[in-house]
Amino acid sequence: MSDITGKTLLTCLLGSPVSHSLSPAMQNMAFSETGLDYRYLAFDVKKEEIEDAVRAIRLFHIRGANLTMPLKNAVLPYLDELSRVSKLSLSVNTIINDNGRLTGTTTDGKGFTGSLLFKGFDIRGKRALILGAGGAASSVIAEMAEEGAESIFVFQRKSATFEKAEALSERVNELTDCKCAVFDLSDGRLLSEKTSECDILINATNVGMGDDKHSLVKKEDIREDLFCADLIYSPEETTFLREARERGARVMNGKLMLLFQGAESFYLWTGKRMPVDIIRERLFED
Ligand code: NAP
């Protein structure tokens, strides 16, 4: 890696907690591989500190930032401009600083559709069913709608998130050509019915994460021609993905999404493509 100089540009991750994040390793490896005079650091920033953190981005001419929990939504009022997909999803995971003018966007959704394309699945004209409507799901829904998905069925349990999902669905229907509708996740019969109408089924909930062996999908509802994606990357194979694989469906976990969302942020800051194959081999062993 090149030496740090007086001209080295700083990029960073803001959020809390951040110490477990793979992003610093991924971005610094990419800067090193491309010979760019950039560095990436992680800063632990709480929700109530976000205004100060954004001020610091301007003050120290930080070229760009990624945002993670709990800041993706909290940062919205402090930015100068939002991308279309952030206006739709009300979520920002990337800030680009152009001489003090801060633009917010989210690359989570593009990371997801990019990883689908990598696996040979083009979302254009497809019918998607997504479980969950939290932060990551919102970006994925907005991006799929922007990229030309035909329709999106969102299944969300009845909680405060349900109303947010309905509002997102309204924005999608108003601002894109995609048809979006929200349903109660507890209606198992409807979930089975809508699954039978879809090309792709996505788990964007926390169900299946860590030691959780549950799946929200009935194994018998999974068809061979259904693409099954889980945003979870730990464990690498959730019960949902294992059952989908056993049913002969194509499957994808969240590791590639993590890589491709980072690659998109890298491009927005540097104008250069991240060498994703090298990073994937070294960091994700895929
Ligand atoms: P979030 O904002 O907290 O949203 C979580 C979603 O899961 C909400 O819809 C939540 O519903 C739902 N949920 C949680 N527990 C549930 C349960 N027991 N039954 C039904 N629904 C449940 O979290 P997030 O940031 O969107 O993350 C969601 C998942 O995506 C996590 O597993 C995370 O690791 C993964 N993720 C992956 C990437 C990647 O790059 N691969 C990026 C971001 C996130 P309520 O709101 O009602 O609780």
mmCIF file of C-alpha atoms and ligand atoms in Angstrom:
data_model
loop_
_atom_site.group_PDB
_atom_site.id
_atom_site.type_symbol
_atom_site.label_atom_id
_atom_site.label_comp_id
_atom_site.label_asym_id
_atom_site.label_seq_id
_atom_site.Cartn_x
_atom_site.Cartn_y
_atom_site.Cartn_z
ATOM 1 C CA MET A 1 0.000 0.000 0.000
ATOM 2 C CA SER A 2 1.260 3.516 -0.817
ATOM 3 C CA ASP A 3 2.453 5.717 2.050
ATOM 4 C CA ILE A 4 0.013 8.152 3.595
ATOM 5 C CA THR A 5 0.795 11.612 2.204
ATOM 6 C CA GLY A 6 -0.449 15.137 2.740
ATOM 7 C CA LYS A 7 -2.859 14.504 -0.126
ATOM 8 C CA THR A 8 -4.277 11.164 0.994
ATOM 9 C CA LEU A 9 -8.060 11.224 0.736
ATOM 10 C CA LEU A 10 -10.046 9.836 3.638
ATOM 11 C CA THR A 11 -13.185 7.737 3.425
ATOM 12 C CA CYS A 12 -14.879 6.161 6.401
ATOM 13 C CA LEU A 13 -17.635 4.127 7.982
ATOM 14 C CA LEU A 14 -19.913 5.809 10.524
ATOM 15 C CA GLY A 15 -22.232 3.859 12.811
ATOM 16 C CA SER A 16 -22.358 1.925 16.042
ATOM 17 C CA PRO A 17 -21.102 -0.733 16.467
ATOM 18 C CA VAL A 18 -18.523 -0.725 13.656
ATOM 19 C CA SER A 19 -15.592 -2.711 15.049
ATOM 20 C CA HIS A 20 -16.807 -5.999 13.469
ATOM 21 C CA SER A 21 -17.222 -4.492 9.992
ATOM 22 C CA LEU A 22 -15.519 -5.981 6.930
ATOM 23 C CA SER A 23 -15.724 -2.656 5.080
ATOM 24 C CA PRO A 24 -12.332 -1.223 6.186
ATOM 25 C CA ALA A 25 -10.514 -4.387 5.041
ATOM 26 C CA MET A 26 -12.485 -4.454 1.778
ATOM 27 C CA GLN A 27 -12.033 -0.770 0.864
ATOM 28 C CA ASN A 28 -8.371 -0.508 1.897
ATOM 29 C CA MET A 29 -7.560 -3.662 -0.078
ATOM 30 C CA ALA A 30 -9.290 -2.127 -3.097
ATOM 31 C CA PHE A 31 -7.394 1.189 -2.717
ATOM 32 C CA SER A 32 -4.150 -0.735 -2.472
ATOM 33 C CA GLU A 33 -4.941 -2.907 -5.505
ATOM 34 C CA THR A 34 -5.856 0.109 -7.639
ATOM 35 C CA GLY A 35 -2.952 2.248 -6.374
ATOM 36 C CA LEU A 36 -5.273 5.009 -5.202
ATOM 37 C CA ASP A 37 -4.053 7.412 -2.496
ATOM 38 C CA TYR A 38 -7.082 6.832 -0.276
ATOM 39 C CA ARG A 39 -7.678 5.292 3.155
ATOM 40 C CA TYR A 40 -10.829 4.003 4.895
ATOM 41 C CA LEU A 41 -11.379 4.106 8.667
ATOM 42 C CA ALA A 42 -14.289 3.110 10.925
ATOM 43 C CA PHE A 43 -15.644 5.636 13.441
ATOM 44 C CA ASP A 44 -18.101 4.692 16.184
ATOM 45 C CA VAL A 45 -20.839 7.326 15.909
ATOM 46 C CA LYS A 46 -24.124 7.186 17.841
ATOM 47 C CA LYS A 47 -27.420 8.506 16.530
ATOM 48 C CA GLU A 48 -27.277 11.695 18.634
ATOM 49 C CA GLU A 49 -23.780 12.427 17.243
ATOM 50 C CA ILE A 50 -24.690 12.320 13.566
ATOM 51 C CA GLU A 51 -24.956 16.113 13.086
ATOM 52 C CA ASP A 52 -21.415 16.586 14.463
ATOM 53 C CA ALA A 53 -20.136 13.702 12.348
ATOM 54 C CA VAL A 54 -21.544 15.269 9.162
ATOM 55 C CA ARG A 55 -19.959 18.594 10.143
ATOM 56 C CA ALA A 56 -16.632 16.773 10.526
ATOM 57 C CA ILE A 57 -16.984 15.340 7.011
ATOM 58 C CA ARG A 58 -17.169 18.907 5.666
ATOM 59 C CA LEU A 59 -14.479 20.306 8.001
ATOM 60 C CA PHE A 60 -11.893 17.612 7.265
ATOM 61 C CA HIS A 61 -12.800 17.316 3.568
ATOM 62 C CA ILE A 62 -13.524 13.620 4.012
ATOM 63 C CA ARG A 63 -14.180 12.388 0.457
ATOM 64 C CA GLY A 64 -16.930 9.986 1.381
ATOM 65 C CA ALA A 65 -18.568 7.913 4.048
ATOM 66 C CA ASN A 66 -20.583 4.763 4.481
ATOM 67 C CA LEU A 67 -23.346 4.704 7.054
ATOM 68 C CA THR A 68 -24.554 1.718 8.966
ATOM 69 C CA MET A 69 -26.902 1.123 11.896
ATOM 70 C CA PRO A 70 -28.367 3.326 13.407
ATOM 71 C CA LEU A 71 -27.586 6.221 11.029
ATOM 72 C CA LYS A 72 -29.009 5.307 7.620
ATOM 73 C CA ASN A 73 -32.206 7.223 8.254
ATOM 74 C CA ALA A 74 -30.981 9.694 10.894
ATOM 75 C CA VAL A 75 -28.518 11.318 8.463
ATOM 76 C CA LEU A 76 -31.187 12.440 5.963
ATOM 77 C CA PRO A 77 -31.772 16.014 7.310
ATOM 78 C CA TYR A 78 -28.063 16.920 7.202
ATOM 79 C CA LEU A 79 -27.335 16.292 3.518
ATOM 80 C CA ASP A 80 -27.544 18.736 0.581
ATOM 81 C CA GLU A 81 -28.940 16.300 -1.943
ATOM 82 C CA LEU A 82 -30.417 12.819 -2.130
ATOM 83 C CA SER A 83 -30.365 10.338 -5.011
ATOM 84 C CA ARG A 84 -33.677 9.081 -6.411
ATOM 85 C CA VAL A 85 -33.281 5.731 -4.718
ATOM 86 C CA SER A 86 -32.617 7.391 -1.336
ATOM 87 C CA LYS A 87 -35.686 9.589 -1.779
ATOM 88 C CA LEU A 88 -37.694 6.425 -2.374
ATOM 89 C CA SER A 89 -36.188 4.294 0.379
ATOM 90 C CA LEU A 90 -35.484 7.125 2.869
ATOM 91 C CA SER A 91 -32.173 5.405 3.507
ATOM 92 C CA VAL A 92 -28.575 6.533 2.951
ATOM 93 C CA ASN A 93 -25.547 4.268 3.231
ATOM 94 C CA THR A 94 -23.124 6.383 1.173
ATOM 95 C CA ILE A 95 -22.176 10.062 1.287
ATOM 96 C CA ILE A 96 -20.153 11.682 -1.494
ATOM 97 C CA ASN A 97 -18.447 14.956 -0.623
ATOM 98 C CA ASP A 98 -17.917 17.176 -3.690
ATOM 99 C CA ASN A 99 -16.112 20.246 -2.334
ATOM 100 C CA GLY A 100 -18.404 20.540 0.659
ATOM 101 C CA ARG A 101 -21.616 19.580 -1.120
ATOM 102 C CA LEU A 102 -22.841 16.312 0.380
ATOM 103 C CA THR A 103 -24.918 13.890 -1.679
ATOM 104 C CA GLY A 104 -26.515 10.881 -0.024
ATOM 105 C CA THR A 105 -27.421 7.671 -1.763
ATOM 106 C CA THR A 106 -27.848 4.017 -0.916
ATOM 107 C CA THR A 107 -25.825 1.316 -2.600
ATOM 108 C CA ASP A 108 -27.428 -1.528 -0.589
ATOM 109 C CA GLY A 109 -30.073 -2.125 -3.257
ATOM 110 C CA LYS A 110 -27.593 -1.876 -6.140
ATOM 111 C CA GLY A 111 -25.342 -4.245 -4.236
ATOM 112 C CA PHE A 112 -28.229 -6.688 -4.190
ATOM 113 C CA THR A 113 -29.270 -6.352 -7.848
ATOM 114 C CA GLY A 114 -25.590 -6.357 -8.881
ATOM 115 C CA SER A 115 -25.044 -9.635 -7.061
ATOM 116 C CA LEU A 116 -28.168 -11.069 -8.710
ATOM 117 C CA LEU A 117 -26.788 -10.106 -12.123
ATOM 118 C CA PHE A 118 -23.492 -11.724 -11.184
ATOM 119 C CA LYS A 119 -25.494 -14.914 -10.572
ATOM 120 C CA GLY A 120 -27.212 -14.503 -13.951
ATOM 121 C CA PHE A 121 -30.559 -13.162 -12.702
ATOM 122 C CA ASP A 122 -31.802 -9.873 -14.221
ATOM 123 C CA ILE A 123 -34.506 -8.206 -12.104
ATOM 124 C CA ARG A 124 -36.038 -6.332 -15.063
ATOM 125 C CA GLY A 125 -39.589 -7.481 -15.769
ATOM 126 C CA LYS A 126 -39.560 -9.912 -12.824
ATOM 127 C CA ARG A 127 -42.038 -10.422 -9.980
ATOM 128 C CA ALA A 128 -40.399 -10.300 -6.570
ATOM 129 C CA LEU A 129 -41.589 -11.242 -3.108
ATOM 130 C CA ILE A 130 -39.630 -9.811 -0.205
ATOM 131 C CA LEU A 131 -39.929 -10.780 3.460
ATOM 132 C CA GLY A 132 -39.348 -7.809 5.753
ATOM 133 C CA ALA A 133 -39.396 -4.059 5.205
ATOM 134 C CA GLY A 134 -36.588 -2.805 7.454
ATOM 135 C CA GLY A 135 -33.569 -0.724 6.426
ATOM 136 C CA ALA A 136 -31.958 -3.171 4.019
ATOM 137 C CA ALA A 137 -35.294 -4.276 2.549
ATOM 138 C CA SER A 138 -36.296 -0.644 1.825
ATOM 139 C CA SER A 139 -33.172 -0.078 -0.276
ATOM 140 C CA VAL A 140 -33.614 -3.378 -2.079
ATOM 141 C CA ILE A 141 -37.288 -2.620 -2.815
ATOM 142 C CA ALA A 142 -36.480 0.901 -4.090
ATOM 143 C CA GLU A 143 -33.628 -0.324 -6.308
ATOM 144 C CA MET A 144 -35.586 -3.241 -7.778
ATOM 145 C CA ALA A 145 -38.432 -0.825 -8.593
ATOM 146 C CA GLU A 146 -36.017 1.700 -10.155
ATOM 147 C CA GLU A 147 -34.382 -1.010 -12.250
ATOM 148 C CA GLY A 148 -37.665 -2.201 -13.735
ATOM 149 C CA ALA A 149 -39.011 -5.061 -11.638
ATOM 150 C CA GLU A 150 -42.590 -5.695 -12.772
ATOM 151 C CA SER A 151 -44.060 -6.075 -9.285
ATOM 152 C CA ILE A 152 -42.987 -6.406 -5.662
ATOM 153 C CA PHE A 153 -44.986 -8.097 -2.896
ATOM 154 C CA VAL A 154 -43.764 -7.062 0.535
ATOM 155 C CA PHE A 155 -44.621 -9.320 3.489
ATOM 156 C CA GLN A 156 -44.086 -7.573 6.805
ATOM 157 C CA ARG A 157 -45.348 -8.417 10.266
ATOM 158 C CA LYS A 158 -47.781 -5.947 11.855
ATOM 159 C CA SER A 159 -45.485 -3.536 13.703
ATOM 160 C CA ALA A 160 -44.462 0.105 13.300
ATOM 161 C CA THR A 161 -42.504 -1.046 10.244
ATOM 162 C CA PHE A 162 -45.750 -2.089 8.518
ATOM 163 C CA GLU A 163 -46.917 1.529 8.135
ATOM 164 C CA LYS A 164 -43.498 2.577 6.861
ATOM 165 C CA ALA A 165 -43.701 -0.245 4.330
ATOM 166 C CA GLU A 166 -47.088 1.002 3.153
ATOM 167 C CA ALA A 167 -45.690 4.519 2.724
ATOM 168 C CA LEU A 168 -42.723 3.142 0.758
ATOM 169 C CA SER A 169 -45.091 1.118 -1.402
ATOM 170 C CA GLU A 170 -47.099 4.272 -2.165
ATOM 171 C CA ARG A 171 -43.944 6.136 -3.225
ATOM 172 C CA VAL A 172 -42.889 3.230 -5.430
ATOM 173 C CA ASN A 173 -46.312 3.121 -7.114
ATOM 174 C CA GLU A 174 -46.301 6.884 -7.599
ATOM 175 C CA LEU A 175 -42.725 7.358 -8.808
ATOM 176 C CA THR A 176 -41.906 4.173 -10.732
ATOM 177 C CA ASP A 177 -43.610 1.787 -13.160
ATOM 178 C CA CYS A 178 -43.327 -1.076 -10.664
ATOM 179 C CA LYS A 179 -46.459 -2.290 -8.867
ATOM 180 C CA CYS A 180 -45.878 -2.659 -5.146
ATOM 181 C CA ALA A 181 -48.170 -3.993 -2.398
ATOM 182 C CA VAL A 182 -47.718 -4.780 1.298
ATOM 183 C CA PHE A 183 -49.218 -7.809 3.075
ATOM 184 C CA ASP A 184 -49.367 -9.135 6.606
ATOM 185 C CA LEU A 185 -46.641 -11.720 7.110
ATOM 186 C CA SER A 186 -48.820 -13.701 9.504
ATOM 187 C CA ASP A 187 -51.187 -14.655 6.635
ATOM 188 C CA GLY A 188 -49.513 -17.948 5.653
ATOM 189 C CA ARG A 189 -52.093 -18.825 2.999
ATOM 190 C CA LEU A 190 -51.572 -15.517 1.191
ATOM 191 C CA LEU A 191 -47.806 -15.888 1.455
ATOM 192 C CA SER A 192 -48.015 -19.305 -0.247
ATOM 193 C CA GLU A 193 -50.344 -17.908 -2.930
ATOM 194 C CA LYS A 194 -48.122 -14.918 -3.738
ATOM 195 C CA THR A 195 -44.975 -17.084 -3.684
ATOM 196 C CA SER A 196 -46.520 -19.171 -6.469
ATOM 197 C CA GLU A 197 -46.803 -15.982 -8.593
ATOM 198 C CA CYS A 198 -43.178 -14.861 -8.156
ATOM 199 C CA ASP A 199 -39.851 -15.296 -9.921
ATOM 200 C CA ILE A 200 -37.707 -14.400 -6.923
ATOM 201 C CA LEU A 201 -38.152 -14.764 -3.168
ATOM 202 C CA ILE A 202 -35.974 -12.652 -0.856
ATOM 203 C CA ASN A 203 -35.511 -12.910 2.893
ATOM 204 C CA ALA A 204 -34.657 -9.435 4.221
ATOM 205 C CA THR A 205 -35.626 -10.151 7.833
ATOM 206 C CA ASN A 206 -33.331 -11.180 10.682
ATOM 207 C CA VAL A 207 -34.980 -14.614 10.759
ATOM 208 C CA GLY A 208 -32.262 -17.220 10.187
ATOM 209 C CA MET A 209 -29.418 -15.014 11.422
ATOM 210 C CA GLY A 210 -26.733 -16.396 13.752
ATOM 211 C CA ASP A 211 -28.031 -19.485 15.554
ATOM 212 C CA ASP A 212 -31.664 -18.966 14.502
ATOM 213 C CA LYS A 213 -32.789 -22.057 12.582
ATOM 214 C CA HIS A 214 -36.250 -20.734 11.655
ATOM 215 C CA SER A 215 -37.462 -19.999 8.152
ATOM 216 C CA LEU A 216 -40.487 -17.891 7.225
ATOM 217 C CA VAL A 217 -41.020 -19.900 4.031
ATOM 218 C CA LYS A 218 -42.725 -23.284 3.741
ATOM 219 C CA LYS A 219 -40.352 -25.697 2.042
ATOM 220 C CA GLU A 220 -43.116 -27.101 -0.150
ATOM 221 C CA ASP A 221 -43.804 -23.592 -1.556
ATOM 222 C CA ILE A 222 -40.323 -23.424 -3.090
ATOM 223 C CA ARG A 223 -40.271 -24.344 -6.769
ATOM 224 C CA GLU A 224 -37.253 -25.352 -8.809
ATOM 225 C CA ASP A 225 -37.633 -22.288 -11.040
ATOM 226 C CA LEU A 226 -37.762 -19.828 -8.109
ATOM 227 C CA PHE A 227 -34.635 -17.796 -7.353
ATOM 228 C CA CYS A 228 -34.136 -17.677 -3.566
ATOM 229 C CA ALA A 229 -31.988 -14.964 -2.005
ATOM 230 C CA ASP A 230 -31.180 -14.266 1.623
ATOM 231 C CA LEU A 231 -29.590 -10.971 2.685
ATOM 232 C CA ILE A 232 -28.052 -12.798 5.643
ATOM 233 C CA TYR A 233 -24.397 -13.835 5.220
ATOM 234 C CA SER A 234 -23.804 -15.316 8.679
ATOM 235 C CA PRO A 235 -24.513 -18.186 8.626
ATOM 236 C CA GLU A 236 -23.649 -18.611 4.963
ATOM 237 C CA GLU A 237 -26.578 -21.011 4.517
ATOM 238 C CA THR A 238 -29.741 -20.210 6.454
ATOM 239 C CA THR A 239 -32.479 -22.819 6.843
ATOM 240 C CA PHE A 240 -34.412 -20.973 4.101
ATOM 241 C CA LEU A 241 -31.484 -21.294 1.662
ATOM 242 C CA ARG A 242 -30.740 -24.906 2.622
ATOM 243 C CA GLU A 243 -34.351 -25.900 1.989
ATOM 244 C CA ALA A 244 -34.409 -23.929 -1.261
ATOM 245 C CA ARG A 245 -31.235 -25.707 -2.400
ATOM 246 C CA GLU A 246 -32.781 -29.069 -1.468
ATOM 247 C CA ARG A 247 -35.816 -28.184 -3.587
ATOM 248 C CA GLY A 248 -33.510 -27.513 -6.548
ATOM 249 C CA ALA A 249 -33.934 -23.719 -6.595
ATOM 250 C CA ARG A 250 -31.103 -21.299 -7.394
ATOM 251 C CA VAL A 251 -29.841 -19.685 -4.186
ATOM 252 C CA MET A 252 -27.726 -16.706 -3.119
ATOM 253 C CA ASN A 253 -26.690 -15.505 0.345
ATOM 254 C CA GLY A 254 -25.797 -11.920 1.380
ATOM 255 C CA LYS A 255 -22.033 -12.080 0.897
ATOM 256 C CA LEU A 256 -22.004 -10.860 -2.679
ATOM 257 C CA MET A 257 -24.399 -8.040 -1.778
ATOM 258 C CA LEU A 258 -21.918 -6.882 0.850
ATOM 259 C CA LEU A 259 -19.151 -6.868 -1.730
ATOM 260 C CA PHE A 260 -21.143 -5.164 -4.480
ATOM 261 C CA GLN A 261 -22.579 -2.420 -2.243
ATOM 262 C CA GLY A 262 -18.984 -1.610 -1.234
ATOM 263 C CA ALA A 263 -17.872 -1.686 -4.866
ATOM 264 C CA GLU A 264 -20.575 0.810 -5.780
ATOM 265 C CA SER A 265 -19.536 3.202 -2.970
ATOM 266 C CA PHE A 266 -15.903 2.835 -4.083
ATOM 267 C CA TYR A 267 -16.896 3.848 -7.611
ATOM 268 C CA LEU A 268 -18.883 6.873 -6.414
ATOM 269 C CA TRP A 269 -15.873 8.171 -4.429
ATOM 270 C CA THR A 270 -13.068 7.372 -6.854
ATOM 271 C CA GLY A 271 -14.597 7.055 -10.338
ATOM 272 C CA LYS A 272 -12.734 3.727 -10.588
ATOM 273 C CA ARG A 273 -14.127 0.179 -10.545
ATOM 274 C CA MET A 274 -13.285 -1.958 -7.544
ATOM 275 C CA PRO A 275 -11.410 -5.139 -8.567
ATOM 276 C CA VAL A 276 -14.229 -7.267 -7.179
ATOM 277 C CA ASP A 277 -12.812 -10.620 -8.292
ATOM 278 C CA ILE A 278 -9.605 -10.075 -6.328
ATOM 279 C CA ILE A 279 -11.449 -8.836 -3.231
ATOM 280 C CA ARG A 280 -13.944 -11.711 -3.440
ATOM 281 C CA GLU A 281 -11.160 -14.273 -3.592
ATOM 282 C CA ARG A 282 -9.115 -12.764 -0.784
ATOM 283 C CA LEU A 283 -11.808 -11.597 1.603
ATOM 284 C CA PHE A 284 -14.823 -13.755 0.908
ATOM 285 C CA GLU A 285 -13.167 -16.974 -0.307
ATOM 286 C CA ASP A 286 -16.062 -17.547 -2.696
HETATM 287 P P1 NAP B 1 -33.866 -3.942 10.301
HETATM 288 O O1 NAP B 1 -33.921 -2.583 9.732
HETATM 289 O O2 NAP B 1 -33.869 -4.110 11.781
HETATM 290 O O3 NAP B 1 -35.072 -4.806 9.662
HETATM 291 C C1 NAP B 1 -35.308 -6.119 10.074
HETATM 292 C C2 NAP B 1 -36.556 -6.657 9.395
HETATM 293 O O4 NAP B 1 -36.769 -8.007 9.843
HETATM 294 C C3 NAP B 1 -37.825 -5.887 9.751
HETATM 295 O O5 NAP B 1 -38.745 -5.967 8.713
HETATM 296 C C4 NAP B 1 -38.306 -6.691 10.980
HETATM 297 O O6 NAP B 1 -39.651 -6.476 11.306
HETATM 298 C C5 NAP B 1 -38.054 -8.089 10.467
HETATM 299 N N1 NAP B 1 -38.000 -9.097 11.515
HETATM 300 C C6 NAP B 1 -37.101 -9.168 12.531
HETATM 301 N N2 NAP B 1 -37.364 -10.242 13.314
HETATM 302 C C7 NAP B 1 -38.452 -10.857 12.768
HETATM 303 C C8 NAP B 1 -39.209 -12.010 13.092
HETATM 304 N N3 NAP B 1 -38.875 -12.779 14.149
HETATM 305 N N4 NAP B 1 -40.255 -12.338 12.329
HETATM 306 C C9 NAP B 1 -40.583 -11.588 11.251
HETATM 307 N N5 NAP B 1 -39.911 -10.475 10.867
HETATM 308 C C10 NAP B 1 -38.853 -10.112 11.628
HETATM 309 O O7 NAP B 1 -32.530 -4.696 9.811
HETATM 310 P P2 NAP B 1 -31.783 -4.558 8.394
HETATM 311 O O8 NAP B 1 -30.630 -3.656 8.516
HETATM 312 O O9 NAP B 1 -32.800 -4.296 7.335
HETATM 313 O O10 NAP B 1 -31.192 -6.048 8.231
HETATM 314 C C11 NAP B 1 -32.050 -7.138 7.903
HETATM 315 C C12 NAP B 1 -31.177 -8.350 7.508
HETATM 316 O O11 NAP B 1 -30.421 -8.053 6.339
HETATM 317 C C13 NAP B 1 -30.166 -8.735 8.588
HETATM 318 O O12 NAP B 1 -30.116 -10.130 8.681
HETATM 319 C C14 NAP B 1 -28.849 -8.191 8.081
HETATM 320 O O13 NAP B 1 -27.739 -8.958 8.469
HETATM 321 C C15 NAP B 1 -29.045 -8.298 6.568
HETATM 322 N N6 NAP B 1 -28.268 -7.287 5.827
HETATM 323 C C16 NAP B 1 -27.394 -7.734 4.889
HETATM 324 C C17 NAP B 1 -26.667 -6.831 4.140
HETATM 325 C C18 NAP B 1 -25.708 -7.348 3.122
HETATM 326 O O14 NAP B 1 -24.898 -6.573 2.580
HETATM 327 N N7 NAP B 1 -25.770 -8.607 2.778
HETATM 328 C C19 NAP B 1 -26.824 -5.445 4.328
HETATM 329 C C20 NAP B 1 -27.736 -5.015 5.313
HETATM 330 C C21 NAP B 1 -28.456 -5.960 6.052
HETATM 331 P P3 NAP B 1 -39.996 -5.438 12.524
HETATM 332 O O15 NAP B 1 -39.615 -4.089 12.041
HETATM 333 O O16 NAP B 1 -41.428 -5.651 12.757
HETATM 334 O O17 NAP B 1 -39.113 -5.873 13.686
#
